[in-house]
């Protein structure tokens, strides 16, 4: 049974995300124009950009492990781990180090080059951060890149993670600034941006993307991409997630995004962030091979590999390998 979080965390006064600067590399209107291109023209342009910055056919594989599941105090409308939603997900303690390393070794043997660890916290406490730092150090000894997602960080927490050798910090901005309060109310978009800034200042690579299919419109998707693309620099890794409408969450009844609109989002992310890895993330389990192939054509060059994504299923690993073989893709 999900434990009710008795007291709402203090939420800062609403602070809108910074207005789009006049000098922005990408204006939202320009990105909307990309979305409006004929599908084949958009795909062709995305492939041109992709091949100018990456070797065609190479796909980086990451494995994601939930090291602390459930009980989060935030109210993110898509999240099965919120203590505010009746999803039936049991709250679990932080996973012990030896179990984490067992999963990391299996990921390495399966061909993943990056091991991502996620914990359902608003922000980590000192003792929990110390435990995660040990995980980062030990996973790196296995020869894997490391990534964690732990919620909001302060500057000192980011510094400690950097000293441990953390390669990437994931902190998705989820959606466009104008749509954000329709999805989350217990923190603001600016809170997200503040954490990303602290991570960047600490010298850690940024992994940040969003979720589509939450009821947002095309202008909102353009706003999401604009905010990411205008970061200085853009995130090194950009996960594009398709909403998994988890039963018991406020977004459980959302209509699925049109498959071609999802592929368009991948293509526009590729064009506007040419040097970033664009990751085909949550929702792959519901995608057939043809749709995934279109996403790779649109410029996706990273996936989560393995049969679990935090609390939801992922595409079967053997099926992924068969698809890679059929498409002539190479894992890196």
Short mmCIF file of N, CA and C in Angstrom, two decimals, residues 82-153:
data_model
loop_
_atom_site.label_atom_id
_atom_site.label_comp_id
_atom_site.label_asym_id
_atom_site.label_seq_id
_atom_site.Cartn_x
_atom_site.Cartn_y
_atom_site.Cartn_z
N UNK A 82 5.08 8.38 -7.20
CA UNK A 82 4.62 9.43 -6.29
C UNK A 82 3.77 8.85 -5.17
N UNK A 83 4.07 9.26 -3.94
CA UNK A 83 3.27 8.83 -2.79
C UNK A 83 1.86 9.41 -2.83
N UNK A 84 1.64 10.37 -3.71
CA UNK A 84 0.33 11.03 -3.82
C UNK A 84 -0.62 10.29 -4.76
N UNK A 85 -0.11 9.31 -5.50
CA UNK A 85 -0.92 8.58 -6.46
C UNK A 85 -1.14 7.14 -6.00
N UNK A 86 -2.32 6.62 -6.25
CA UNK A 86 -2.66 5.25 -5.84
C UNK A 86 -2.36 4.28 -6.98
N UNK A 87 -1.09 3.97 -7.15
CA UNK A 87 -0.67 3.10 -8.25
C UNK A 87 -0.42 1.66 -7.80
N UNK A 88 -0.46 1.42 -6.49
CA UNK A 88 -0.19 0.08 -5.99
C UNK A 88 1.28 -0.26 -5.91
N UNK A 89 2.15 0.71 -6.21
CA UNK A 89 3.59 0.47 -6.17
C UNK A 89 4.08 0.55 -4.73
N UNK A 90 4.78 -0.48 -4.30
CA UNK A 90 5.28 -0.51 -2.93
C UNK A 90 6.53 0.35 -2.79
N UNK A 91 6.62 1.03 -1.66
CA UNK A 91 7.81 1.83 -1.37
C UNK A 91 8.94 0.90 -0.94
N UNK A 92 10.13 1.09 -1.49
CA UNK A 92 11.29 0.25 -1.19
C UNK A 92 12.45 1.10 -0.69
N UNK A 93 13.29 0.48 0.13
CA UNK A 93 14.48 1.16 0.65
C UNK A 93 15.56 1.22 -0.42
N UNK A 94 16.58 2.02 -0.16
CA UNK A 94 17.71 2.14 -1.07
C UNK A 94 18.37 0.77 -1.25
N UNK A 95 18.61 0.40 -2.48
CA UNK A 95 19.20 -0.91 -2.80
C UNK A 95 20.63 -0.99 -2.26
N UNK A 96 21.02 -2.12 -1.68
CA UNK A 96 22.39 -2.25 -1.19
C UNK A 96 23.41 -2.26 -2.33
N UNK A 97 24.64 -1.87 -2.01
CA UNK A 97 25.69 -1.73 -3.01
C UNK A 97 25.94 -3.02 -3.78
N UNK A 98 26.01 -4.15 -3.09
CA UNK A 98 26.35 -5.40 -3.79
C UNK A 98 25.29 -5.77 -4.82
N UNK A 99 24.03 -5.46 -4.53
CA UNK A 99 22.96 -5.76 -5.49
C UNK A 99 23.05 -4.83 -6.70
N UNK A 100 23.37 -3.57 -6.45
CA UNK A 100 23.55 -2.62 -7.55
C UNK A 100 24.67 -3.10 -8.48
N UNK A 101 25.78 -3.53 -7.88
CA UNK A 101 26.91 -3.98 -8.68
C UNK A 101 26.59 -5.24 -9.47
N UNK A 102 25.75 -6.10 -8.92
CA UNK A 102 25.32 -7.28 -9.65
C UNK A 102 24.58 -6.89 -10.92
N UNK A 103 23.69 -5.89 -10.80
CA UNK A 103 22.96 -5.39 -11.97
C UNK A 103 23.92 -4.71 -12.95
N UNK A 104 24.89 -3.98 -12.42
CA UNK A 104 25.84 -3.28 -13.29
C UNK A 104 26.68 -4.26 -14.10
N UNK A 105 27.13 -5.31 -13.46
CA UNK A 105 27.92 -6.33 -14.19
C UNK A 105 27.08 -6.97 -15.29
N UNK A 106 25.82 -7.26 -14.98
CA UNK A 106 24.94 -7.86 -15.98
C UNK A 106 24.73 -6.90 -17.15
N UNK A 107 24.61 -5.60 -16.86
CA UNK A 107 24.45 -4.59 -17.92
C UNK A 107 25.69 -4.56 -18.80
N UNK A 108 26.86 -4.59 -18.17
CA UNK A 108 28.11 -4.58 -18.94
C UNK A 108 28.20 -5.82 -19.83
N UNK A 109 27.87 -6.97 -19.27
CA UNK A 109 27.94 -8.21 -20.05
C UNK A 109 26.91 -8.20 -21.19
N UNK A 110 25.82 -7.48 -20.98
CA UNK A 110 24.79 -7.40 -22.02
C UNK A 110 25.10 -6.40 -23.11
N UNK A 111 26.18 -5.63 -22.94
CA UNK A 111 26.59 -4.72 -23.99
C UNK A 111 26.31 -3.26 -23.73
N UNK A 112 25.80 -2.90 -22.55
CA UNK A 112 25.58 -1.50 -22.24
C UNK A 112 26.92 -0.82 -21.92
N UNK A 113 27.03 0.44 -22.30
CA UNK A 113 28.24 1.20 -22.00
C UNK A 113 28.02 2.22 -20.89
N UNK A 114 26.76 2.46 -20.54
CA UNK A 114 26.45 3.42 -19.47
C UNK A 114 25.45 2.79 -18.52
N UNK A 115 25.66 3.00 -17.23
CA UNK A 115 24.78 2.44 -16.21
C UNK A 115 24.15 3.61 -15.45
N UNK A 116 22.82 3.69 -15.53
CA UNK A 116 22.08 4.81 -14.94
C UNK A 116 21.32 4.33 -13.71
N UNK A 117 21.42 5.09 -12.64
CA UNK A 117 20.78 4.72 -11.37
C UNK A 117 19.78 5.81 -10.97
N UNK A 118 18.53 5.40 -10.73
CA UNK A 118 17.49 6.36 -10.40
C UNK A 118 16.91 6.13 -9.02
N UNK A 119 16.70 7.22 -8.27
CA UNK A 119 16.12 7.13 -6.92
C UNK A 119 14.94 8.10 -6.83
N UNK A 120 13.85 7.64 -6.28
CA UNK A 120 12.62 8.44 -6.18
C UNK A 120 12.69 9.35 -4.96
N UNK A 121 13.39 10.46 -5.11
CA UNK A 121 13.50 11.47 -4.06
C UNK A 121 13.16 12.84 -4.63
N UNK A 122 12.66 13.72 -3.75
CA UNK A 122 12.59 15.15 -4.13
C UNK A 122 14.01 15.69 -4.20
N UNK A 123 14.81 15.30 -3.20
CA UNK A 123 16.22 15.69 -3.13
C UNK A 123 16.88 14.71 -2.18
N UNK A 124 18.10 14.26 -2.45
CA UNK A 124 18.73 13.26 -1.58
C UNK A 124 19.19 13.84 -0.25
N UNK A 125 19.05 13.04 0.81
CA UNK A 125 19.60 13.40 2.12
C UNK A 125 21.07 13.01 2.15
N UNK A 126 21.78 13.54 3.13
CA UNK A 126 23.22 13.34 3.21
C UNK A 126 23.64 11.89 3.22
N UNK A 127 22.99 11.07 4.07
CA UNK A 127 23.40 9.66 4.18
C UNK A 127 23.09 8.90 2.90
N UNK A 128 21.99 9.28 2.25
CA UNK A 128 21.63 8.61 1.00
C UNK A 128 22.59 9.01 -0.12
N UNK A 129 22.97 10.27 -0.16
CA UNK A 129 23.91 10.71 -1.18
C UNK A 129 25.26 10.02 -1.01
N UNK A 130 25.68 9.85 0.24
CA UNK A 130 26.95 9.15 0.50
C UNK A 130 26.91 7.73 -0.04
N UNK A 131 25.78 7.06 0.12
CA UNK A 131 25.64 5.69 -0.39
C UNK A 131 25.68 5.68 -1.92
N UNK A 132 25.02 6.64 -2.54
CA UNK A 132 25.01 6.72 -4.01
C UNK A 132 26.41 7.01 -4.53
N UNK A 133 27.15 7.86 -3.83
CA UNK A 133 28.52 8.17 -4.25
C UNK A 133 29.38 6.91 -4.27
N UNK A 134 29.20 6.03 -3.30
CA UNK A 134 29.94 4.76 -3.30
C UNK A 134 29.53 3.90 -4.49
N UNK A 135 28.24 3.92 -4.82
CA UNK A 135 27.77 3.18 -6.00
C UNK A 135 28.45 3.70 -7.26
N UNK A 136 28.50 5.02 -7.40
CA UNK A 136 29.12 5.62 -8.57
C UNK A 136 30.58 5.19 -8.69
N UNK A 137 31.30 5.27 -7.60
CA UNK A 137 32.73 4.91 -7.62
C UNK A 137 32.93 3.44 -8.01
N UNK A 138 32.11 2.56 -7.44
CA UNK A 138 32.28 1.13 -7.70
C UNK A 138 31.84 0.74 -9.11
N UNK A 139 30.77 1.37 -9.60
CA UNK A 139 30.32 1.08 -10.96
C UNK A 139 31.36 1.54 -11.97
N UNK A 140 31.99 2.68 -11.72
CA UNK A 140 33.03 3.17 -12.62
C UNK A 140 34.20 2.19 -12.70
N UNK A 141 34.49 1.50 -11.59
CA UNK A 141 35.58 0.53 -11.59
C UNK A 141 35.30 -0.64 -12.54
N UNK A 142 34.03 -0.82 -12.89
CA UNK A 142 33.65 -1.89 -13.82
C UNK A 142 33.85 -1.46 -15.28
N UNK A 143 34.26 -0.21 -15.47
CA UNK A 143 34.49 0.28 -16.83
C UNK A 143 33.27 0.86 -17.50
N UNK A 144 32.23 1.13 -16.73
CA UNK A 144 31.00 1.70 -17.27
C UNK A 144 30.94 3.20 -17.02
N UNK A 145 30.33 3.94 -17.94
CA UNK A 145 29.97 5.32 -17.66
C UNK A 145 28.85 5.30 -16.62
N UNK A 146 28.79 6.35 -15.82
CA UNK A 146 27.79 6.41 -14.76
C UNK A 146 26.86 7.61 -14.96
N UNK A 147 25.60 7.37 -14.60
CA UNK A 147 24.59 8.43 -14.62
C UNK A 147 23.67 8.20 -13.43
N UNK A 148 23.25 9.26 -12.77
CA UNK A 148 22.26 9.13 -11.71
C UNK A 148 21.17 10.17 -11.90
N UNK A 149 19.99 9.86 -11.38
CA UNK A 149 18.90 10.82 -11.30
C UNK A 149 18.32 10.71 -9.89
N UNK A 150 18.49 11.79 -9.11
CA UNK A 150 18.19 11.75 -7.68
C UNK A 150 17.25 12.88 -7.26
N UNK A 151 16.72 13.61 -8.21
CA UNK A 151 15.90 14.76 -7.86
C UNK A 151 16.72 16.04 -7.86
N UNK A 152 16.27 17.02 -7.11
CA UNK A 152 16.93 18.33 -7.09
C UNK A 152 18.20 18.28 -6.25
N UNK A 153 19.22 19.00 -6.69
CA UNK A 153 20.50 19.06 -6.00
C UNK A 153 20.84 20.50 -5.64
#
